[in-house]
Tab-separated table of C-alpha atoms and ligand atoms in Angstrom:
chain	number	residue	atom	x	y	z
G	1	MET	CA	-0.009	0.057	-0.431
G	2	SER	CA	0.742	2.753	-0.727
G	3	ASN	CA	1.856	5.613	2.272
G	4	LYS	CA	-1.750	7.544	3.165
G	5	MET	CA	0.563	10.631	3.753
G	6	TRP	CA	1.929	11.638	0.721
G	7	GLY	CA	1.229	8.266	-1.341
G	8	GLY	CA	-1.039	10.410	-4.171
G	9	ARG	CA	1.142	9.682	-7.328
G	10	PHE	CA	3.014	6.671	-5.678
G	11	SER	CA	1.311	2.508	-7.351
G	12	GLU	CA	3.676	0.592	-4.577
G	13	GLY	CA	4.823	0.929	-0.771
G	14	PRO	CA	8.062	0.594	0.237
G	15	ASP	CA	10.523	-1.907	-0.128
G	16	ALA	CA	11.150	-3.439	3.566
G	17	ILE	CA	14.402	-2.219	3.649
G	18	MET	CA	12.978	1.270	2.706
G	19	GLU	CA	11.119	1.727	5.544
G	20	GLU	CA	14.017	1.117	7.860
G	21	ILE	CA	16.392	2.879	6.585
G	22	ASN	CA	13.460	5.644	5.922
G	23	ALA	CA	12.263	5.923	8.926
G	24	SER	CA	13.354	8.539	12.203
G	25	ILE	CA	9.856	7.111	14.182
G	26	ASP	CA	12.578	5.024	16.751
G	27	PHE	CA	13.698	8.047	18.015
G	28	ASP	CA	11.942	11.300	16.996
G	29	LYS	CA	9.228	10.296	18.520
G	30	ILE	CA	10.786	11.612	21.878
G	31	LEU	CA	9.602	15.596	19.695
G	32	TYR	CA	6.754	14.655	20.187
G	33	ALA	CA	5.409	17.476	22.900
G	34	GLN	CA	6.822	20.273	20.896
G	35	ASP	CA	5.619	18.272	17.307
G	36	ILE	CA	2.216	18.722	19.010
G	37	ALA	CA	2.732	23.076	20.778
G	38	GLY	CA	4.029	23.755	16.783
G	39	SER	CA	1.072	22.073	15.433
G	40	LYS	CA	-1.447	24.048	17.528
G	41	ALA	CA	0.566	26.889	17.782
G	42	HIS	CA	0.137	26.437	14.244
G	43	VAL	CA	-4.323	25.823	13.659
G	44	ARG	CA	-4.769	28.682	15.656
G	45	MET	CA	-3.194	31.173	13.078
G	46	LEU	CA	-4.092	29.730	10.760
G	47	ALA	CA	-7.637	30.447	12.251
G	48	GLN	CA	-6.697	33.174	13.263
G	49	GLN	CA	-5.976	34.504	9.676
G	50	ASP	CA	-9.589	32.641	8.436
G	51	ILE	CA	-7.427	29.619	6.725
G	52	VAL	CA	-9.725	27.426	8.438
G	53	SER	CA	-12.253	27.686	10.192
G	54	ALA	CA	-12.624	28.536	13.945
G	55	ASP	CA	-14.363	25.371	14.911
G	56	ASP	CA	-11.751	22.966	13.186
G	57	ALA	CA	-9.076	24.353	14.655
G	58	LYS	CA	-10.878	23.875	18.040
G	59	ALA	CA	-10.550	20.420	16.949
G	60	ILE	CA	-7.623	19.713	15.908
G	61	GLU	CA	-6.121	21.006	18.745
G	62	GLN	CA	-8.774	19.277	20.888
G	63	GLY	CA	-7.435	16.235	18.914
G	64	LEU	CA	-4.209	16.499	19.554
G	65	ASP	CA	-4.549	17.692	23.048
G	66	THR	CA	-6.299	14.132	22.918
G	67	ILE	CA	-3.497	12.373	20.828
G	68	ALA	CA	-0.978	14.149	24.059
G	69	GLY	CA	-2.768	12.409	26.216
G	70	GLU	CA	-2.373	9.003	24.654
G	71	ILE	CA	1.427	9.821	23.519
G	72	GLU	CA	2.349	10.074	27.576
G	73	ALA	CA	-0.465	7.396	28.441
G	74	GLY	CA	1.563	4.927	26.404
G	75	THR	CA	-1.239	3.961	24.741
G	76	PHE	CA	-0.423	5.558	21.216
G	77	THR	CA	0.871	3.594	18.512
G	78	PHE	CA	4.155	4.523	17.125
G	79	SER	CA	3.698	3.473	13.165
G	80	ARG	CA	7.373	3.036	10.859
G	81	ALA	CA	5.199	3.004	7.830
G	82	LEU	CA	4.967	6.518	9.104
G	83	GLU	CA	8.119	7.543	9.008
G	84	ASP	CA	7.918	10.275	11.902
G	85	ILE	CA	6.452	11.830	14.945
G	86	HIS	CA	5.717	14.338	11.862
G	87	MET	CA	3.517	12.186	10.142
G	88	ASN	CA	2.419	9.961	13.202
G	89	VAL	CA	0.637	12.484	14.874
G	90	GLU	CA	-0.892	13.838	11.700
G	91	SER	CA	-1.988	10.565	10.889
G	92	ARG	CA	-3.723	9.913	14.070
G	93	LEU	CA	-5.473	13.085	14.002
G	94	ALA	CA	-7.014	12.186	10.723
G	95	GLU	CA	-8.054	8.998	12.606
G	96	LEU	CA	-9.591	11.033	15.064
G	97	LEU	CA	-10.796	14.104	13.322
G	98	GLY	CA	-11.591	13.009	9.631
G	99	PRO	CA	-10.411	14.342	6.708
G	100	SER	CA	-10.863	17.617	8.605
G	101	ALA	CA	-7.707	16.949	10.280
G	102	GLY	CA	-6.007	18.055	6.744
G	103	ARG	CA	-6.288	21.282	7.605
G	104	LEU	CA	-3.614	21.434	10.318
G	105	HIS	CA	-0.622	21.490	7.625
G	106	THR	CA	-2.494	23.916	5.328
G	107	ALA	CA	0.978	26.483	4.717
G	108	ARG	CA	3.061	24.231	6.307
G	109	SER	CA	5.339	21.635	5.736
G	110	ARG	CA	7.916	18.694	7.676
G	111	ASN	CA	10.805	20.488	6.775
G	112	ASP	CA	9.839	23.812	8.366
G	113	GLN	CA	7.825	21.393	11.088
G	114	VAL	CA	10.967	19.849	11.902
G	115	ALA	CA	13.407	22.067	11.938
G	116	THR	CA	10.588	24.728	14.376
G	117	ASP	CA	10.238	21.184	16.765
G	118	PHE	CA	13.962	20.339	16.550
G	119	ARG	CA	14.162	24.119	17.537
G	120	LEU	CA	12.040	24.178	20.748
G	121	TRP	CA	13.113	20.347	21.801
G	122	VAL	CA	18.106	21.912	22.104
G	123	ARG	CA	16.236	25.216	24.118
G	124	GLU	CA	14.736	23.409	26.734
G	125	THR	CA	17.749	20.974	26.871
G	126	LEU	CA	20.167	23.875	26.409
G	127	ASP	CA	18.384	25.983	29.203
G	128	GLY	CA	17.689	22.226	31.054
G	129	LEU	CA	21.732	22.057	31.283
G	130	ASP	CA	22.432	25.356	32.352
G	131	ASP	CA	20.555	25.303	34.821
G	132	GLN	CA	22.171	21.588	36.775
G	133	LEU	CA	25.638	23.111	35.360
G	134	GLY	CA	23.855	26.021	37.737
G	135	GLY	CA	23.712	23.349	40.157
G	136	LEU	CA	27.472	22.431	39.403
G	137	GLN	CA	29.089	25.378	39.933
G	138	HIS	CA	26.917	25.652	43.387
G	139	ALA	CA	29.310	22.408	44.654
G	140	PHE	CA	31.377	23.220	43.411
G	141	ALA	CA	31.893	26.816	45.389
G	142	PHE	CA	31.093	25.239	48.311
G	143	LYS	CA	33.796	22.636	48.852
G	144	ALA	CA	35.641	25.939	48.140
G	145	VAL	CA	34.144	27.800	50.920
G	146	GLU	CA	34.963	25.257	53.597
G	147	PHE	CA	38.175	23.760	51.844
G	148	SER	CA	39.687	27.287	50.986
G	149	SER	CA	42.822	27.474	53.413
G	150	ALA	CA	43.636	23.430	52.789
G	151	VAL	CA	46.832	23.093	50.965
G	152	MET	CA	47.590	20.550	48.028
G	153	PRO	CA	49.366	20.465	45.497
G	154	GLY	CA	49.659	22.558	42.732
G	155	PHE	CA	51.105	20.989	38.957
G	156	THR	CA	52.046	21.485	36.252
G	157	HIS	CA	53.223	18.640	33.812
G	158	LEU	CA	51.637	16.473	36.575
G	159	GLN	CA	55.081	17.390	38.457
G	160	SER	CA	54.462	19.315	41.727
G	161	ALA	CA	54.073	23.250	41.261
G	162	GLN	CA	53.559	25.106	44.246
G	163	PRO	CA	50.637	24.567	46.622
G	164	VAL	CA	48.044	25.469	46.371
G	165	THR	CA	45.346	26.096	47.822
G	166	PHE	CA	41.796	23.107	47.617
G	167	GLY	CA	39.269	25.484	47.307
G	168	HIS	CA	41.292	27.520	44.630
G	169	HIS	CA	41.274	24.308	42.483
G	170	MET	CA	37.996	23.957	42.992
G	171	LEU	CA	37.579	27.888	41.928
G	172	ALA	CA	39.591	26.988	39.020
G	173	TYR	CA	36.090	24.828	36.923
G	174	VAL	CA	33.378	27.158	38.701
G	175	GLU	CA	35.106	29.421	36.967
G	176	MET	CA	34.992	27.132	33.178
G	177	LEU	CA	31.431	26.225	33.746
G	178	SER	CA	30.094	29.900	33.725
G	179	ARG	CA	31.485	29.804	30.494
G	180	ASP	CA	30.216	27.382	29.245
G	181	ARG	CA	26.922	28.416	30.411
G	182	GLY	CA	27.568	31.889	28.632
G	183	ARG	CA	28.576	29.218	25.668
G	184	ILE	CA	24.820	27.739	25.278
G	185	GLN	CA	23.269	31.295	26.636
G	186	ASP	CA	24.810	32.316	24.241
G	187	ALA	CA	23.753	29.222	21.030
G	188	ARG	CA	19.652	29.470	22.853
G	189	LYS	CA	19.611	33.982	22.488
G	190	ARG	CA	21.120	33.339	18.706
G	191	MET	CA	18.775	29.573	17.387
G	192	ASN	CA	15.909	31.491	19.229
G	193	GLU	CA	13.367	32.121	15.659
G	194	SER	CA	10.804	30.293	14.562
G	195	PRO	CA	11.272	28.707	11.314
G	196	LEU	CA	8.126	28.072	11.337
G	197	GLY	CA	5.660	29.062	8.538
G	198	ALA	CA	9.186	28.869	5.726
G	199	ALA	CA	6.881	25.811	4.902
G	200	ALA	CA	8.884	23.658	2.377
G	201	LEU	CA	11.266	26.095	1.472
G	202	ALA	CA	9.963	29.006	-0.252
G	203	GLY	CA	7.670	30.390	2.682
G	204	THR	CA	2.794	30.498	0.959
G	205	SER	CA	0.430	32.908	-1.017
G	206	PHE	CA	-1.717	32.052	1.846
G	207	PRO	CA	-1.522	34.615	4.413
G	208	ILE	CA	0.066	33.956	7.279
G	209	ASP	CA	1.103	35.761	10.393
G	210	ARG	CA	4.607	34.482	11.716
G	211	HIS	CA	4.803	37.072	14.570
G	212	MET	CA	1.847	34.739	15.646
G	213	THR	CA	3.295	31.794	15.893
G	214	ALA	CA	6.972	32.628	16.811
G	215	GLU	CA	5.287	35.122	19.496
G	216	SER	CA	3.777	31.678	20.901
G	217	LEU	CA	6.637	28.998	21.023
G	218	GLY	CA	8.467	31.602	22.768
G	219	PHE	CA	10.910	32.462	19.976
G	220	ASP	CA	12.123	36.315	19.457
G	221	ARG	CA	11.040	36.341	16.106
G	222	PRO	CA	10.275	34.237	13.080
G	223	THR	CA	13.308	33.702	10.974
G	224	ALA	CA	13.733	36.528	7.808
G	225	ASN	CA	14.554	34.073	4.823
G	226	SER	CA	12.437	30.906	4.108
G	227	LEU	CA	15.715	29.195	1.989
G	228	ASP	CA	17.606	29.239	5.429
G	229	SER	CA	14.880	28.683	7.711
G	230	VAL	CA	13.938	24.993	6.014
G	231	SER	CA	18.698	23.864	5.506
G	232	ASP	CA	20.262	25.120	8.633
G	233	ARG	CA	21.231	22.980	11.823
G	234	ASP	CA	24.111	25.704	12.922
G	235	PHE	CA	22.011	25.985	15.967
G	236	ALA	CA	22.407	21.701	16.847
G	237	LEU	CA	25.726	22.696	15.777
G	238	GLU	CA	26.192	25.699	17.469
G	239	ALA	CA	24.896	23.397	21.031
G	240	LEU	CA	27.000	20.366	20.712
G	241	SER	CA	30.473	23.065	20.356
G	242	ALA	CA	29.900	24.504	23.350
G	243	ALA	CA	28.327	20.904	25.306
G	244	SER	CA	31.498	19.327	24.139
G	245	ILE	CA	33.820	21.712	25.755
G	246	CYS	CA	31.332	22.052	28.601
G	247	ALA	CA	33.180	17.523	28.514
G	248	VAL	CA	36.308	18.383	28.169
G	249	HIS	CA	35.804	21.268	31.363
G	250	LEU	CA	34.023	17.510	33.347
G	251	SER	CA	36.284	14.897	31.667
G	252	ARG	CA	39.513	16.748	33.347
G	253	PHE	CA	38.197	17.340	36.023
G	254	ALA	CA	37.004	13.482	35.852
G	255	GLU	CA	40.131	12.188	35.462
G	256	GLU	CA	41.866	14.540	38.149
G	257	LEU	CA	39.283	12.664	40.390
G	258	VAL	CA	39.846	8.949	39.447
G	259	ILE	CA	43.827	10.319	40.285
G	260	TRP	CA	43.874	12.370	43.094
G	261	SER	CA	41.490	9.078	44.238
G	262	SER	CA	44.952	6.205	43.267
G	263	ALA	CA	45.864	4.615	46.586
G	264	GLN	CA	49.145	5.922	44.946
G	265	PHE	CA	47.278	9.894	45.677
G	266	ARG	CA	45.461	9.643	48.100
G	267	PHE	CA	44.022	12.999	47.530
G	268	VAL	CA	40.378	11.907	47.820
G	269	LYS	CA	37.878	10.110	48.775
G	270	LEU	CA	34.617	9.344	46.341
G	271	SER	CA	31.634	8.788	48.505
G	272	ASP	CA	30.350	4.820	48.156
G	273	LYS	CA	27.044	6.187	45.485
G	274	PHE	CA	29.445	7.123	43.104
G	275	SER	CA	32.045	4.352	43.205
G	276	THR	CA	31.814	0.762	42.431
G	277	GLY	CA	33.637	-2.618	43.817
G	278	SER	CA	35.348	-5.169	42.383
G	279	SER	CA	34.040	-8.898	42.214
G	280	ILE	CA	37.530	-10.264	42.391
G	281	MET	CA	39.718	-7.818	44.325
G	282	PRO	CA	37.691	-6.846	47.716
G	283	GLN	CA	40.084	-3.822	48.497
G	284	LYS	CA	39.082	-2.546	45.602
G	285	ARG	CA	36.671	1.330	45.375
G	286	ASN	CA	36.412	2.382	41.375
G	287	PRO	CA	35.263	5.075	40.028
G	288	ASP	CA	33.219	4.257	37.473
G	289	ALA	CA	31.808	7.616	37.266
G	290	ALA	CA	34.445	9.723	37.331
G	291	GLU	CA	36.144	7.371	34.653
G	292	LEU	CA	32.976	7.115	32.493
G	293	VAL	CA	32.008	11.305	32.895
G	294	ARG	CA	36.059	11.253	31.736
G	295	ALA	CA	34.994	8.776	28.639
G	296	LYS	CA	31.127	10.404	27.437
G	297	ALA	CA	33.342	12.980	26.474
G	298	GLY	CA	35.072	11.266	22.990
G	299	ARG	CA	31.407	10.041	22.468
G	300	ILE	CA	29.782	13.363	22.840
G	301	ILE	CA	32.650	15.935	20.649
G	302	GLY	CA	31.597	12.875	18.437
G	303	ALA	CA	28.431	13.626	18.268
G	304	MET	CA	29.375	17.498	17.241
G	305	ASN	CA	31.870	15.824	14.247
G	306	ALA	CA	29.133	14.316	13.101
G	307	LEU	CA	26.251	16.347	12.529
G	308	LEU	CA	29.692	18.846	11.209
G	309	ILE	CA	30.202	16.375	8.641
G	310	VAL	CA	26.920	15.093	8.058
G	311	MET	CA	26.182	19.211	6.761
G	312	LYS	CA	29.126	19.945	4.978
G	313	GLY	CA	28.792	20.740	1.235
G	314	LEU	CA	25.595	19.910	1.468
G	315	PRO	CA	23.490	21.624	-0.982
G	316	LEU	CA	21.195	24.107	0.135
G	317	THR	CA	18.044	23.401	0.849
G	318	TYR	CA	16.671	20.694	2.630
G	319	SER	CA	18.018	16.867	2.208
G	320	LYS	CA	17.370	14.182	3.420
G	321	ASP	CA	21.235	13.925	5.101
G	322	MET	CA	19.770	15.633	7.497
G	323	GLN	CA	17.320	12.663	9.112
G	324	GLU	CA	20.703	12.245	10.541
G	325	ASP	CA	21.550	15.998	12.573
G	326	LYS	CA	18.730	14.041	16.132
G	327	GLU	CA	20.085	10.909	17.149
G	328	GLN	CA	23.175	11.781	17.903
G	329	THR	CA	22.243	15.771	19.258
G	330	PHE	CA	19.715	13.898	21.247
G	331	ASP	CA	22.186	11.754	21.968
G	332	ALA	CA	25.258	13.584	22.720
G	333	LEU	CA	22.585	16.109	25.105
G	334	GLN	CA	21.478	13.853	26.916
G	335	ASN	CA	24.267	12.015	28.014
G	336	LEU	CA	25.826	15.670	28.846
G	337	SER	CA	23.230	16.023	31.440
G	338	LEU	CA	23.678	13.559	32.626
G	339	CYS	CA	27.842	13.521	32.989
G	340	VAL	CA	26.734	16.902	34.710
G	341	ALA	CA	24.085	15.293	37.616
G	342	ALA	CA	27.228	12.457	38.250
G	343	MET	CA	29.666	15.626	38.126
G	344	THR	CA	27.969	16.888	41.145
G	345	GLY	CA	26.352	14.277	43.316
G	346	MET	CA	30.668	14.076	43.512
G	347	VAL	CA	31.738	16.735	44.194
G	348	GLY	CA	28.838	16.726	46.316
G	349	ASP	CA	30.143	14.035	48.232
G	350	LEU	CA	34.017	14.058	47.630
G	351	GLU	CA	35.906	14.628	50.659
G	352	PRO	CA	40.106	15.343	50.875
G	353	ASN	CA	42.069	14.144	52.481
G	354	LEU	CA	43.455	16.519	54.545
G	355	LYS	CA	46.654	14.867	56.216
G	356	GLU	CA	47.788	13.896	52.781
G	357	LEU	CA	47.086	17.310	50.847
G	358	LYS	CA	49.303	18.973	53.421
G	359	LYS	CA	51.729	16.768	53.418
G	360	ALA	CA	52.194	16.143	48.659
G	361	ALA	CA	51.871	19.858	48.901
G	362	GLY	CA	54.715	20.497	50.665
G	363	SER	CA	57.196	17.178	48.909
G	364	GLY	CA	58.363	18.252	45.816
G	365	TYR	CA	60.506	21.341	45.975
G	366	SER	CA	57.322	23.259	45.949
G	367	THR	CA	58.145	25.933	47.352
G	368	ALA	CA	61.343	26.578	45.538
G	369	THR	CA	59.893	29.467	43.451
G	370	ASP	CA	58.960	30.840	47.251
G	371	LEU	CA	62.884	31.227	48.158
G	372	ALA	CA	63.884	32.728	45.065
G	373	ASP	CA	61.232	34.929	45.534
G	374	TRP	CA	62.377	35.696	49.494
G	375	LEU	CA	66.501	36.364	47.231
G	376	VAL	CA	64.724	38.783	45.322
G	377	ARG	CA	62.453	40.705	48.063
G	378	SER	CA	65.725	40.778	50.874
G	379	LEU	CA	68.931	40.251	49.050
G	380	ASP	CA	67.624	42.365	46.304
G	381	MET	CA	69.297	40.221	43.438
G	382	PRO	CA	68.396	39.871	40.036
G	383	PHE	CA	65.655	37.063	39.716
G	384	ARG	CA	66.741	34.399	36.564
G	385	ASN	CA	70.704	34.548	39.916
G	386	ALA	CA	67.718	34.046	42.593
G	387	HIS	CA	66.471	31.017	40.304
G	388	HIS	CA	70.196	29.998	40.167
G	389	VAL	CA	71.291	29.818	43.623
G	390	THR	CA	67.678	28.108	44.724
G	391	GLY	CA	68.505	25.178	42.223
G	392	THR	CA	71.829	24.436	43.531
G	393	LEU	CA	69.981	24.686	47.376
G	394	VAL	CA	67.618	21.744	45.388
G	395	GLY	CA	70.362	20.090	44.208
G	396	MET	CA	72.070	19.715	47.301
G	397	ALA	CA	68.749	18.558	48.958
G	398	SER	CA	67.930	16.314	46.898
G	399	ASP	CA	70.991	14.667	46.589
G	400	ARG	CA	70.447	14.082	50.097
G	401	ASN	CA	67.341	13.186	50.053
G	402	ILE	CA	65.995	15.785	52.119
G	403	GLU	CA	63.270	19.202	51.942
G	404	LEU	CA	65.292	22.435	51.300
G	405	HIS	CA	63.589	23.090	54.558
G	406	ARG	CA	65.695	20.441	56.367
G	407	LEU	CA	68.992	22.538	55.097
G	408	SER	CA	70.581	24.061	58.248
G	409	LEU	CA	72.122	27.837	57.234
G	410	GLU	CA	75.027	26.725	57.253
G	411	ASP	CA	74.010	25.097	53.683
G	412	MET	CA	72.086	27.612	52.699
G	413	GLN	CA	75.135	30.086	53.604
G	414	SER	CA	77.459	27.590	51.729
G	415	VAL	CA	75.361	28.557	48.316
G	416	GLU	CA	74.864	32.156	49.630
G	417	PRO	CA	76.098	33.310	52.526
G	418	LYS	CA	73.765	36.647	52.645
G	419	ILE	CA	71.293	34.325	53.540
G	420	THR	CA	69.275	34.439	56.649
G	421	GLU	CA	67.615	32.279	59.402
G	422	ASP	CA	64.333	34.740	58.016
G	423	VAL	CA	64.009	32.703	54.806
G	424	PHE	CA	62.835	29.854	56.916
G	425	SER	CA	59.276	31.553	57.127
G	426	VAL	CA	58.424	30.959	53.217
G	427	LEU	CA	59.533	27.683	52.840
G	428	SER	CA	56.209	26.313	54.436
G	429	VAL	CA	52.807	25.700	52.661
G	430	ASP	CA	50.987	27.631	54.429
G	431	LYS	CA	53.410	30.426	54.303
G	432	SER	CA	53.370	30.271	51.178
G	433	VAL	CA	50.271	29.900	49.923
G	434	ARG	CA	48.695	32.992	52.028
G	435	SER	CA	51.539	35.185	50.667
G	436	ARG	CA	49.680	34.702	47.441
G	437	THR	CA	47.499	37.647	47.661
G	438	SER	CA	47.954	38.559	44.325
G	439	TYR	CA	44.071	38.759	42.377
G	440	GLY	CA	42.933	36.065	40.769
G	441	GLY	CA	45.498	33.780	43.537
G	442	THR	CA	44.881	31.032	46.310
G	443	SER	CA	45.434	32.923	48.981
G	444	PRO	CA	43.343	31.454	50.901
G	445	VAL	CA	41.070	34.763	52.323
G	446	ASN	CA	41.187	35.561	48.445
G	447	VAL	CA	40.009	32.305	47.520
G	448	LYS	CA	36.631	32.731	50.607
G	449	LYS	CA	36.289	35.871	49.352
G	450	GLN	CA	35.357	34.228	45.949
G	451	ALA	CA	33.958	31.252	46.369
G	452	ARG	CA	31.281	33.314	48.905
G	453	SER	CA	30.499	35.537	46.294
G	454	TRP	CA	29.889	32.966	43.771
G	455	LEU	CA	27.503	30.887	46.734
G	456	LYS	CA	25.384	35.036	46.870
G	457	THR	CA	24.891	35.530	43.160
G	458	LEU	CA	24.405	31.216	41.893
G	459	GLU	CA	21.557	31.005	45.468
G	460	LYS	CA	20.104	34.410	43.868
G	461	GLU	CA	20.013	32.517	40.220
H	501	LIG	N1	11.898	13.394	9.729
H	501	LIG	C1	12.158	14.395	8.969
H	501	LIG	C2	13.004	14.716	8.663
H	501	LIG	O1	13.835	14.198	9.919
H	501	LIG	C3	11.011	15.437	8.551
H	501	LIG	C4	11.609	15.568	7.139
H	501	LIG	C5	10.651	15.299	6.792
H	501	LIG	N2	11.155	16.396	5.423
H	501	LIG	C6	11.306	15.588	4.471
H	501	LIG	N3	11.282	16.132	3.101
H	501	LIG	N4	11.081	15.231	4.024
H	501	LIG	O2	14.131	15.319	8.769
């Protein structure tokens, strides 16, 4: 049997394989709410413009509500033969109302319909992510206040560099997430135009009011060019790009959690809720949630690449290639949301091991820069000379396998005779972090102030 929605000029139905490659209903049914909202806005406008009668419009709206109820109750039968969500809904509407249901599709095509539905879904999902990321920022900022003066090693090249505060490290992620949210909000702003009424590609001869439908669907305005409206998916690409960057940020903290929770580091304890055991090794507490967040960045970036490649070189306007936009976008954004939720749980439950952190903060000659700075400040030595003197002292300590502050004053003076007892005052990790009061620096005072101000901002949202 040929397709009842568009089969007028067809004498045969599709091959089974055609149906399988062509149908999108298995994944686009999640657009049902957006599809129904778009249709209701459209038919209301058609009635207002006297393109359909008020009675037909009312019946269509009621029919659409019935269908939404059926889908939500799980009693709706989705059909692959009807290809996608748009035709599944419309076909059911015809069953409910008879031929008058067919008036809904006046001055509309599936091309502008799907562009509208998909934009609505992406917009809603971005809003949800933005909120969720605010929650994750809050979890980080909360830890930052709590551990604003806890020292830990700061790393470059994963080698001990300089002591920092745990709170400062938490706030680094609050900043990253704030830019992620900025990108999401920015993408949302740019995508918030309604393609509905662009019809197949050229617009329509019916006297539609695109401003009305745009407004009723919460868009800022209608899109200005009908060809562009049905042929671009840059809004999804921007969403995926913002999502990818955010996923990369999350993957970095995930990796730190994996390292920090290892028996070799013992910097933090992850809660039981976000760890798993091993079926053979009873001692194990594996950071599975963190590992999965780390891995899912790959999947999200993959989705962005996949959609970029689908769109690359596509001539205007709509091509069926574009049906491949959805699975990737749904999967990527849903997985990012899951990652943010898991990360929020892990951060909230995170217990830093202050003793280990402090021990590690002092190892690896992490206060060598403080010693060099002392030489500059107290002896008026040029920094390059101070660097050299300090390097010699680090070498001496390292040969003896001791920490810098374990060298005696005589040892120090054998390298630089003008060094005084006062030098020991800068070699402790607490002093080191306390001295880093430059704007954005790691001192507990800075960190506490910033963390509190973040909490205040986030709690107002
Ligand atoms: N399921 C289709 C998609 O996702 C809807 C648009 C179909 N348009 C068309 N001209 N065949 O892209």
